[in-house]
Coordinates of C-alpha atoms in Angstrom, one line a residue:
M53 CA -60.3 47.8 -11.7
Y54 CA -62.3 46.5 -14.6
A55 CA -65.4 46.0 -12.3
F56 CA -65.0 49.6 -11.1
E57 CA -65.2 50.8 -14.7
L58 CA -68.2 48.7 -15.4
F59 CA -70.1 50.0 -12.4
S60 CA -69.1 53.6 -13.3
G61 CA -70.7 53.1 -16.7
L62 CA -73.9 51.7 -15.0
Y63 CA -74.1 54.6 -12.6
S64 CA -73.6 57.0 -15.5
E65 CA -76.6 55.4 -17.4
C66 CA -78.7 56.0 -14.3
G67 CA -77.8 59.8 -14.2
F68 CA -75.1 59.9 -11.6
S69 CA -71.9 61.9 -12.2
A70 CA -68.6 60.1 -12.3
A71 CA -67.6 61.7 -9.0
E72 CA -70.9 60.6 -7.3
A73 CA -70.5 57.1 -8.6
A74 CA -67.0 56.6 -7.4
A75 CA -67.9 56.6 -3.7
K76 CA -71.0 54.6 -4.2
I77 CA -69.1 51.9 -6.0
L78 CA -66.6 51.5 -3.2
E79 CA -69.2 51.5 -0.5
N80 CA -72.0 49.5 -2.1
N81 CA -70.8 47.4 -5.0
L82 CA -67.3 45.9 -4.5
Y83 CA -66.5 43.3 -1.9
G84 CA -63.4 41.2 -1.3
M85 CA -61.7 38.9 1.2
D86 CA -58.2 37.5 1.8
L87 CA -56.0 35.8 4.4
D88 CA -53.2 38.3 4.0
E89 CA -53.5 41.7 5.7
R90 CA -51.2 43.2 3.1
M91 CA -53.7 42.5 0.4
E92 CA -56.2 44.8 2.2
A93 CA -53.7 47.6 1.9
V94 CA -52.9 46.8 -1.8
C95 CA -56.6 46.7 -2.5
A96 CA -57.4 49.9 -0.7
F97 CA -54.6 51.8 -2.4
S98 CA -55.5 50.5 -5.9
L99 CA -59.2 51.2 -5.5
L100 CA -58.8 54.7 -4.0
M101 CA -56.3 55.7 -6.7
K102 CA -58.8 54.5 -9.3
A103 CA -61.7 56.4 -7.6
A104 CA -59.5 59.5 -7.4
M105 CA -59.4 59.5 -11.2
Y106 CA -63.1 60.3 -11.1
D107 CA -63.3 62.2 -7.8
K108 CA -60.1 63.9 -6.6
G109 CA -61.7 64.9 -3.3
I110 CA -62.4 61.3 -2.3
L111 CA -58.9 60.9 -0.8
S112 CA -59.8 63.6 1.8
R113 CA -62.9 61.8 3.0
Q114 CA -63.4 58.7 5.1
I115 CA -64.4 55.8 2.8
W116 CA -65.2 52.3 4.2
L117 CA -64.1 49.5 1.8
N118 CA -65.9 46.2 2.0
F119 CA -62.8 44.1 2.3
T120 CA -62.5 41.4 4.9
V121 CA -59.2 39.9 6.2
I122 CA -60.1 36.5 7.5
R123 CA -58.3 35.8 10.8
D124 CA -58.2 32.7 12.9
S125 CA -59.4 32.3 16.5
D126 CA -56.2 30.5 17.6
G127 CA -55.4 31.3 21.3
L128 CA -58.8 33.0 21.9
E129 CA -60.3 31.7 25.2
I130 CA -63.2 33.2 27.2
P131 CA -62.2 33.6 30.9
D132 CA -64.6 32.6 33.6
S133 CA -65.1 36.2 34.6
L134 CA -66.3 37.2 31.1
K135 CA -68.4 34.0 30.8
A136 CA -70.6 35.1 33.6
I137 CA -71.0 38.6 32.0
L138 CA -71.9 37.2 28.6
G139 CA -74.6 34.9 29.8
E140 CA -75.4 31.5 28.4
E141 CA -76.8 32.6 25.0
L142 CA -74.0 35.0 24.1
Y143 CA -71.4 32.6 25.5
T144 CA -72.8 29.7 23.3
K145 CA -72.6 32.0 20.2
A146 CA -69.1 33.1 21.1
M147 CA -67.8 29.6 21.5
S148 CA -69.4 28.7 18.1
L149 CA -67.5 31.5 16.4
I150 CA -64.2 30.5 18.1
S151 CA -64.8 26.9 16.9
D152 CA -65.7 28.0 13.3
F153 CA -62.5 30.1 12.9
R154 CA -60.0 27.9 14.7
F155 CA -58.6 26.9 11.3
A156 CA -59.2 30.1 9.4
D157 CA -55.5 30.8 8.8
E158 CA -55.5 28.0 6.1
A159 CA -59.2 27.4 5.3
G160 CA -60.1 31.0 4.8
C161 CA -63.3 31.5 2.7
L162 CA -63.9 27.7 2.8
I163 CA -65.3 28.1 6.3
K164 CA -69.1 28.0 6.6
P165 CA -70.0 29.7 9.8
E166 CA -72.8 28.1 11.9
G167 CA -75.1 31.0 11.3
F168 CA -77.0 33.4 13.6
D169 CA -77.8 37.1 13.8
Y170 CA -74.3 38.5 13.8
A171 CA -75.4 42.2 13.8
D172 CA -77.4 41.7 16.9
F173 CA -74.5 39.7 18.5
V174 CA -72.1 42.6 17.7
L175 CA -74.4 45.2 19.2
S176 CA -74.7 43.1 22.4
L177 CA -70.9 42.8 22.7
E178 CA -70.4 46.5 22.0
G179 CA -72.9 47.3 24.8
L180 CA -71.0 45.0 27.2
S181 CA -67.6 46.5 26.4
A182 CA -68.9 49.9 27.5
K183 CA -69.6 48.5 31.0
E184 CA -67.3 49.6 33.8
G185 CA -65.2 47.1 35.7
L186 CA -64.0 45.0 32.7
S187 CA -60.4 44.2 32.6
E188 CA -58.2 45.0 29.6
A189 CA -58.0 41.3 28.9
D190 CA -61.8 41.0 28.9
I191 CA -62.1 44.0 26.5
E192 CA -59.5 42.4 24.2
V193 CA -61.5 39.1 24.1
I194 CA -64.7 41.1 23.3
R195 CA -62.9 43.0 20.5
R196 CA -61.7 39.8 18.9
L197 CA -65.2 38.2 19.2
I198 CA -66.6 41.3 17.4
D199 CA -64.1 40.9 14.6
L200 CA -64.9 37.2 14.3
A201 CA -68.6 38.0 14.1
K202 CA -68.0 40.6 11.4
Q203 CA -66.0 38.2 9.2
A204 CA -68.6 35.5 9.8
A205 CA -71.2 37.9 8.5
A206 CA -69.0 38.6 5.4
L207 CA -68.7 34.8 4.8
S208 CA -72.5 34.5 5.1
R209 CA -73.4 37.3 2.7
K210 CA -74.8 36.6 -0.8
H211 CA -73.7 38.5 -3.9
S212 CA -75.0 39.1 -7.4
V213 CA -71.7 38.4 -9.0
V214 CA -68.8 36.3 -7.6
A215 CA -65.5 36.5 -9.6
T216 CA -62.2 34.9 -8.4
N217 CA -59.0 33.3 -9.5
P218 CA -58.9 30.6 -6.7
P219 CA -55.7 29.1 -5.3
Y220 CA -54.5 26.0 -7.0
S221 CA -53.0 23.2 -4.9
N222 CA -53.4 19.4 -5.1
K223 CA -50.9 18.9 -2.3
P224 CA -52.2 21.0 0.6
S225 CA -50.9 20.7 4.1
K226 CA -51.9 17.7 6.2
R227 CA -54.2 19.9 8.3
L228 CA -55.9 21.5 5.3
K229 CA -56.2 18.2 3.5
G230 CA -58.1 16.8 6.5
F231 CA -60.4 19.8 6.5
L232 CA -61.1 19.4 2.8
L233 CA -61.9 15.7 3.2
K234 CA -64.2 16.5 6.1
K235 CA -66.1 19.5 4.6
Y236 CA -65.6 19.1 0.8
K237 CA -64.8 15.5 0.3
A238 CA -66.1 15.3 -3.3
Y239 CA -64.0 18.4 -4.2
A240 CA -60.9 17.7 -2.2
G241 CA -58.8 16.7 -5.3
D242 CA -57.6 20.3 -5.6
L243 CA -58.0 23.5 -3.6
F244 CA -59.5 25.4 -6.5
S245 CA -62.3 22.9 -6.8
A246 CA -63.4 23.4 -3.2
V247 CA -63.2 27.2 -3.6
M248 CA -65.4 26.9 -6.7
K249 CA -68.0 24.9 -4.7
R250 CA -67.9 27.5 -1.9
S251 CA -68.2 30.3 -4.4
F252 CA -71.6 28.9 -5.5
D253 CA -72.8 29.5 -1.9
F254 CA -71.6 33.1 -2.0
C255 CA -73.7 33.7 -5.1
E256 CA -77.4 34.4 -4.9
K257 CA -79.7 32.2 -7.0
G258 CA -79.7 33.5 -10.5
G259 CA -76.5 35.4 -10.0
C260 CA -73.3 35.0 -11.9
C261 CA -70.0 33.3 -11.0
A262 CA -66.8 33.8 -13.0
F263 CA -63.6 31.9 -12.6
L264 CA -60.0 31.6 -13.9
T265 CA -58.9 28.0 -13.0
P266 CA -56.7 25.1 -14.3
Y267 CA -58.7 23.5 -17.1
V268 CA -58.2 19.9 -15.7
W269 CA -61.6 20.1 -14.0
L270 CA -63.2 19.7 -17.4
F271 CA -62.3 16.1 -17.8
I272 CA -60.2 14.3 -15.1
A273 CA -62.1 11.9 -12.8
T274 CA -61.1 13.8 -9.6
H275 CA -63.5 16.6 -10.5
E276 CA -66.5 14.5 -11.6
Q277 CA -68.8 15.7 -8.8
L278 CA -68.0 19.4 -9.7
R279 CA -69.0 18.7 -13.3
K280 CA -72.2 17.0 -12.2
D281 CA -73.1 19.9 -10.0
I282 CA -72.7 22.3 -13.0
I283 CA -74.8 20.1 -15.3
S284 CA -77.6 19.6 -12.8
S285 CA -77.9 23.0 -11.1
K286 CA -75.9 25.7 -13.0
T287 CA -75.9 27.2 -16.5
L288 CA -72.5 27.5 -18.0
E289 CA -72.7 30.6 -20.1
S290 CA -69.3 30.5 -21.9
L291 CA -65.8 29.0 -21.5
L292 CA -62.5 30.0 -22.9
L293 CA -59.6 27.5 -23.0
F294 CA -56.2 29.0 -23.1
E295 CA -52.9 27.7 -24.6
Y296 CA -50.3 26.5 -22.0
S297 CA -48.0 29.6 -22.4
A298 CA -50.8 32.2 -22.7
F299 CA -49.8 33.8 -19.3
A300 CA -46.2 35.1 -19.3
D301 CA -45.7 34.5 -15.6
A302 CA -46.4 30.8 -15.5
T303 CA -46.9 27.9 -17.8
V304 CA -50.2 26.6 -16.5
P305 CA -53.1 25.2 -18.5
L306 CA -56.0 27.5 -17.7
C307 CA -59.5 28.3 -18.6
A308 CA -61.8 31.2 -18.0
F309 CA -65.6 30.8 -17.7
A310 CA -68.8 32.3 -16.4
L311 CA -71.9 30.5 -15.2
K312 CA -75.3 31.4 -13.9
N313 CA -76.2 30.1 -10.5
E314 CA -79.3 28.2 -11.6
S315 CA -80.2 25.7 -14.3
E316 CA -81.6 27.0 -17.6
D317 CA -82.4 25.3 -20.9
R318 CA -79.5 27.0 -22.8
Q319 CA -76.4 26.0 -24.7
T320 CA -72.9 27.0 -23.9
V321 CA -70.3 28.7 -26.1
F322 CA -66.8 27.1 -25.8
I323 CA -63.8 28.6 -27.5
G324 CA -60.6 26.5 -27.6
L325 CA -57.4 28.6 -28.0
D326 CA -55.1 25.8 -26.9
A327 CA -53.8 25.2 -30.4
F328 CA -52.5 28.8 -30.8
R329 CA -49.1 29.2 -29.2
G330 CA -48.1 32.6 -27.9
G331 CA -48.9 35.2 -25.3
M332 CA -52.1 37.1 -24.6
E333 CA -51.8 39.1 -27.8
I334 CA -52.1 35.9 -29.9
Q335 CA -54.9 34.6 -27.7
E336 CA -56.8 37.8 -27.9
K337 CA -56.5 37.9 -31.7
Y338 CA -58.0 34.4 -32.2
L339 CA -60.7 35.1 -29.5
L340 CA -61.9 38.2 -31.4
D341 CA -61.8 36.2 -34.7
A342 CA -64.0 33.5 -33.1
L343 CA -66.5 36.0 -31.8
K344 CA -66.8 37.7 -35.2
A345 CA -67.0 34.6 -37.3
A346 CA -70.3 32.8 -37.9
D347 CA -68.5 29.5 -38.5
C348 CA -65.2 29.1 -36.6
P349 CA -63.5 25.7 -36.3
Y350 CA -62.4 26.3 -32.7
K351 CA -65.7 27.6 -31.5
Y352 CA -68.2 25.0 -30.2
I353 CA -71.9 25.3 -29.2
R354 CA -72.8 22.6 -26.8
D355 CA -75.5 21.6 -24.3
T356 CA -73.6 20.6 -21.1
R357 CA -76.4 18.1 -20.3
S358 CA -75.1 16.0 -23.2
F359 CA -71.8 15.4 -21.3
A360 CA -73.7 13.5 -18.6
S361 CA -73.6 10.4 -20.8
L362 CA -69.8 10.4 -21.1
P363 CA -67.6 8.6 -18.6
Y364 CA -67.1 10.8 -15.5
S365 CA -69.4 13.4 -17.2
S366 CA -66.3 14.8 -19.0
F367 CA -66.8 18.2 -20.6
A368 CA -65.3 17.1 -23.9
F369 CA -66.7 20.0 -25.9
W370 CA -64.0 19.7 -28.6
A371 CA -65.0 16.1 -29.5
D372 CA -66.7 15.2 -32.8
D373 CA -70.3 14.1 -32.6
R374 CA -69.4 10.7 -34.0
L375 CA -66.9 10.1 -31.2
L376 CA -69.4 11.1 -28.6
Q377 CA -71.9 8.6 -30.1
A378 CA -69.2 5.9 -29.7
F379 CA -69.5 6.3 -25.9
K380 CA -73.1 5.0 -26.1
L381 CA -71.8 1.5 -27.0
P382 CA -72.7 -0.9 -24.2
K383 CA -69.1 -2.2 -23.5
R384 CA -66.0 -0.5 -22.2
I385 CA -62.4 -1.8 -22.1
V386 CA -62.9 -2.5 -18.4
D387 CA -65.8 -4.9 -19.3
I388 CA -63.5 -7.3 -21.1
A389 CA -60.1 -6.7 -19.5
A390 CA -58.5 -5.5 -16.3
P391 CA -56.5 -2.2 -16.6
R392 CA -54.3 -1.7 -13.5
Q393 CA -52.0 0.9 -12.1
G394 CA -48.7 -0.6 -10.8
L395 CA -46.2 -0.2 -8.1
A396 CA -44.7 3.0 -6.6
T397 CA -41.7 1.9 -4.6
G398 CA -41.2 5.1 -2.7
D399 CA -37.5 4.9 -3.3
N400 CA -36.5 3.9 -6.8
S401 CA -32.8 4.4 -6.1
R402 CA -33.0 1.5 -3.7
Y403 CA -35.2 -0.9 -5.6
V404 CA -34.9 -0.2 -9.3
R405 CA -31.9 -0.7 -11.7
Y406 CA -31.1 -1.1 -15.3
W407 CA -30.7 -4.8 -16.1
H408 CA -27.0 -4.3 -17.1
E409 CA -26.2 -2.8 -13.7
V410 CA -26.7 -6.1 -11.8
C411 CA -25.4 -9.6 -12.2
F412 CA -27.3 -11.2 -15.0
E413 CA -27.6 -14.5 -13.1
D414 CA -29.5 -12.6 -10.3
I415 CA -32.4 -11.7 -12.7
G416 CA -35.3 -14.1 -12.6
Q417 CA -36.9 -14.3 -16.0
N418 CA -40.1 -15.8 -17.4
F419 CA -41.7 -16.5 -14.0
G420 CA -45.5 -16.5 -14.3
S421 CA -46.2 -15.2 -10.8
L422 CA -44.6 -13.4 -7.9
R423 CA -44.8 -16.6 -5.9
E424 CA -42.8 -18.5 -8.5
F425 CA -40.2 -15.7 -8.5
L426 CA -39.8 -15.7 -4.7
L427 CA -39.4 -19.4 -4.6
S428 CA -36.7 -19.2 -7.2
G429 CA -34.2 -17.4 -5.0
K430 CA -33.5 -14.8 -7.6
K431 CA -33.0 -11.2 -6.6
Y432 CA -34.3 -9.1 -9.5
M433 CA -37.6 -9.3 -11.5
P434 CA -37.9 -7.7 -14.9
Y435 CA -39.7 -4.4 -14.4
N436 CA -42.0 -2.5 -16.7
K437 CA -41.5 1.1 -15.8
G438 CA -43.2 2.9 -18.7
G439 CA -40.8 5.0 -20.6
S440 CA -40.9 7.1 -23.8
F441 CA -43.2 6.6 -26.8
C442 CA -42.9 3.0 -27.8
R443 CA -45.5 0.9 -29.7
W444 CA -45.8 -2.9 -29.9
Y445 CA -42.7 -3.9 -28.1
G446 CA -39.8 -2.4 -26.1
N447 CA -38.9 -0.3 -23.0
Q448 CA -37.9 -3.4 -21.2
D449 CA -34.6 -2.3 -19.7
R450 CA -35.3 -2.1 -15.9
V451 CA -35.3 -4.7 -13.1
L452 CA -36.9 -4.6 -9.6
R453 CA -35.2 -5.8 -6.4
I454 CA -38.0 -7.9 -4.9
D455 CA -36.4 -11.0 -3.4
A456 CA -37.8 -12.0 0.0
P457 CA -36.4 -9.3 2.3
Y458 CA -37.1 -6.5 -0.2
F459 CA -40.5 -7.9 -0.8
E460 CA -41.3 -7.5 2.9
E461 CA -40.1 -3.9 2.7
L462 CA -42.2 -3.1 -0.3
K463 CA -45.3 -4.5 1.3
N464 CA -45.1 -1.7 3.8
R465 CA -43.9 1.3 1.8
G466 CA -44.7 3.2 -1.4
N467 CA -48.2 2.1 -2.5
R468 CA -47.6 -1.4 -1.0
L469 CA -47.5 -3.6 -4.1
P470 CA -51.0 -3.1 -5.6
S471 CA -52.1 -5.8 -8.0
R472 CA -49.2 -8.1 -6.9
Q473 CA -51.3 -11.1 -7.9
L474 CA -50.8 -10.0 -11.5
Y475 CA -47.0 -9.8 -11.4
G476 CA -45.5 -12.1 -14.0
R477 CA -48.6 -12.4 -16.2
E478 CA -48.5 -11.6 -19.9
C479 CA -50.1 -8.2 -20.6
I480 CA -50.1 -5.1 -22.7
S481 CA -48.9 -1.8 -21.3
W482 CA -48.7 2.0 -21.9
S483 CA -46.7 4.9 -20.3
K484 CA -48.9 7.0 -18.0
V485 CA -47.0 10.2 -18.9
T486 CA -45.9 11.0 -22.4
S487 CA -45.2 14.1 -24.5
G488 CA -46.5 12.3 -27.6
D489 CA -49.3 10.0 -28.7
F490 CA -50.7 7.1 -26.8
S491 CA -48.6 3.9 -27.4
M492 CA -49.4 0.4 -26.2
R493 CA -46.9 -2.5 -26.2
Y494 CA -46.7 -6.2 -25.5
I495 CA -45.2 -7.3 -22.2
P496 CA -44.3 -11.0 -22.1
Q497 CA -44.6 -13.2 -19.0
G498 CA -42.3 -12.5 -16.1
F499 CA -42.6 -8.7 -15.4
A500 CA -43.7 -6.7 -12.4
F501 CA -45.1 -3.3 -13.4
D502 CA -44.7 0.3 -12.2
V503 CA -47.2 3.1 -11.5
A504 CA -45.9 4.7 -14.7
G505 CA -46.1 1.5 -16.7
C506 CA -49.9 0.9 -16.5
S507 CA -51.0 -2.5 -17.7
I508 CA -54.0 -4.3 -19.1
F509 CA -54.6 -8.0 -18.4
A510 CA -57.1 -10.0 -20.5
E511 CA -57.9 -13.7 -20.9
S512 CA -58.9 -13.8 -24.6
D513 CA -58.8 -10.4 -26.2
L514 CA -55.3 -9.3 -25.4
W515 CA -54.0 -9.2 -29.0
C516 CA -57.2 -7.5 -30.4
L517 CA -56.9 -4.9 -27.6
L518 CA -53.3 -4.3 -28.5
A519 CA -54.2 -3.7 -32.1
F520 CA -57.1 -1.4 -31.2
S521 CA -55.0 0.6 -28.7
N522 CA -52.5 1.5 -31.3
S523 CA -55.1 2.7 -33.7
V524 CA -56.0 6.3 -34.6
V525 CA -59.5 5.6 -33.3
M526 CA -58.1 4.9 -29.8
Q527 CA -56.1 8.1 -29.9
S528 CA -59.2 10.1 -30.8
L529 CA -61.3 8.5 -28.1
L530 CA -58.7 9.2 -25.5
H531 CA -58.6 12.8 -26.6
V532 CA -62.3 13.0 -25.7
M533 CA -61.5 11.9 -22.2
S534 CA -58.5 14.1 -21.6
K535 CA -56.4 17.0 -23.0
T536 CA -53.5 16.5 -20.7
L537 CA -50.2 14.6 -21.3
N538 CA -51.3 12.0 -18.7
Y539 CA -53.1 8.8 -19.8
E540 CA -54.7 7.7 -16.5
V541 CA -56.1 4.2 -15.9
G542 CA -59.5 5.7 -15.4
A543 CA -59.5 7.2 -18.9
V544 CA -58.3 4.1 -20.6
K545 CA -60.7 1.7 -18.9
S546 CA -63.6 3.9 -19.9
I547 CA -62.9 3.8 -23.6
P548 CA -65.8 2.1 -25.6
Y549 CA -64.9 -1.2 -27.1
K550 CA -66.6 -3.5 -29.6
E551 CA -65.4 -7.1 -29.6
L552 CA -64.4 -8.7 -32.9
S553 CA -65.2 -12.3 -33.9
G554 CA -64.4 -14.7 -36.7
E555 CA -62.2 -13.7 -39.5
L556 CA -61.9 -10.1 -38.4
K557 CA -60.6 -11.1 -35.0
Q558 CA -58.1 -13.5 -36.6
Q559 CA -56.8 -10.7 -38.9
A560 CA -56.5 -8.2 -36.0
E561 CA -54.6 -10.7 -33.9
A562 CA -52.3 -11.6 -36.8
L563 CA -51.5 -8.0 -37.5
A564 CA -50.8 -7.3 -33.8
K565 CA -48.5 -10.3 -33.5
E566 CA -46.7 -9.4 -36.8
S567 CA -46.1 -5.8 -35.5
V568 CA -44.8 -7.1 -32.1
A569 CA -42.4 -9.5 -33.9
A570 CA -41.0 -6.7 -36.0
A571 CA -40.7 -4.3 -33.1
K572 CA -39.0 -7.0 -31.0
E573 CA -36.5 -7.7 -33.7
E574 CA -35.7 -3.9 -33.8
W575 CA -35.4 -3.7 -30.0
D576 CA -33.1 -6.7 -29.8
R577 CA -30.7 -5.2 -32.3
Y578 CA -29.2 -3.0 -29.6
E579 CA -27.5 -3.4 -26.2
Q580 CA -30.5 -2.0 -24.3
S581 CA -32.2 -5.4 -24.8
R582 CA -31.5 -8.4 -22.5
D583 CA -31.8 -10.6 -25.7
F584 CA -29.1 -8.6 -27.6
V585 CA -26.6 -10.9 -29.4
C586 CA -24.8 -8.8 -32.0
N587 CA -24.9 -5.3 -33.4
P588 CA -26.5 -5.3 -36.9
L589 CA -23.5 -3.4 -38.3
V590 CA -21.2 -6.2 -37.1
K591 CA -23.5 -8.8 -38.6
L592 CA -23.5 -6.9 -41.9
A593 CA -19.6 -6.7 -41.8
K594 CA -19.4 -10.5 -41.2
K595 CA -21.8 -11.2 -44.0
K596 CA -19.7 -9.1 -46.4
R597 CA -16.5 -10.9 -45.4
N598 CA -18.1 -14.3 -45.9
S599 CA -19.6 -13.5 -49.2

């Protein structure tokens, strides 16, 4: 509707009356497509009612809307009788269309037709359908082929402006996932990413694309190729980052942005509204303030080409220039340590327990490797399963059933025991998902680790890494890599790191060990700890009695 009004204004500037413009807009300027036939009816009704506001007589005239319902070719076969009538050339083109649209009921606009002169093909088929002697079945096949050719033409058309709110799904059907991996492998992490890539094809060179999408494409590793495409061959004009609850119907982290379909030497305006809680009225207020103000703390002017130097080409427009400079350091955490994602059992109710739910004698403690544990005959291995915010020490209340028969099961289910060679080794660990700040803690020898209890293993810098990971600097650097509540292994391992030496290293290690000792003392005061001996209040009461 908004586009209709814009075009109406443009036609008015060119001397057309509002009534004259209404029909021209519908017939020449607005195009759309969908998988759902009902959307065609909704679109037609809405646009015609809008046009009737400018030209009441338009409802009595026949107006053709440029809306395409994409239908699949499932069940369409060309009988031998029709094959002979079509001839080799038309038959080959027909089979190409049938093949292209075999999966259209799910792939929709993602389909890229093979490409030929569809208008000429349609004319040829219309001529054949007028011949005498064709059966009703043959005529129906020709009709469906004509429809496929028309939608292929629509999918091959270029437009000056492409605007869409693409579907979001990182868990498509098995069939659609296979299609994405085959046709859009670098963009298969989420359906919206593949649709964005396809939308660039719909847009003519120098044209404009506008999207409303989840904002995760700005920084997570899954969408790295999409960001690289934009940096190298597009010009991001502006981007607006919304707060989680900006849209009343759904709590989804979204961004709206427009880009030009060619590369230009120009900077981008980014406006971050994610700090302002509230609906669209609040978002609009702060947006207008940012547009009016010459100096606004949540408005950023950035050259997207500068993001190419960041890990995964993250679009960290909100980051301070000094933090961005830190990523030019030669070393990353991954260069001096081994960050790893752990085990996903596939059935925690079968394999995972709190330590106090099982016989204490069945828990194998302090084994330095999985092999040592299996040889011990114990049933349960201490299990680092992430947990809530906890720095330095703690969240050690789970055990994993991984004795010989269960070990054989786990080798073939879940994610199949990744990094099992590291089970039992001393490490530091963080919770992958948290509602608070990043927190790293020490995990002593003897633990297996979960997919939610990501871990770092290091030969010599473990304690310095622990100290650094719980610093405000680490939190700030992680914020450059991601704005979500997930701290992925990929983000952590990409953090720049400068090794300490001499007295500085000794001081950092001493402070980390002192902090771990204090946190362990606190953890062991309560029954959640396997090393719990006595409640501190009971100790205090005994001390008073004995004094």
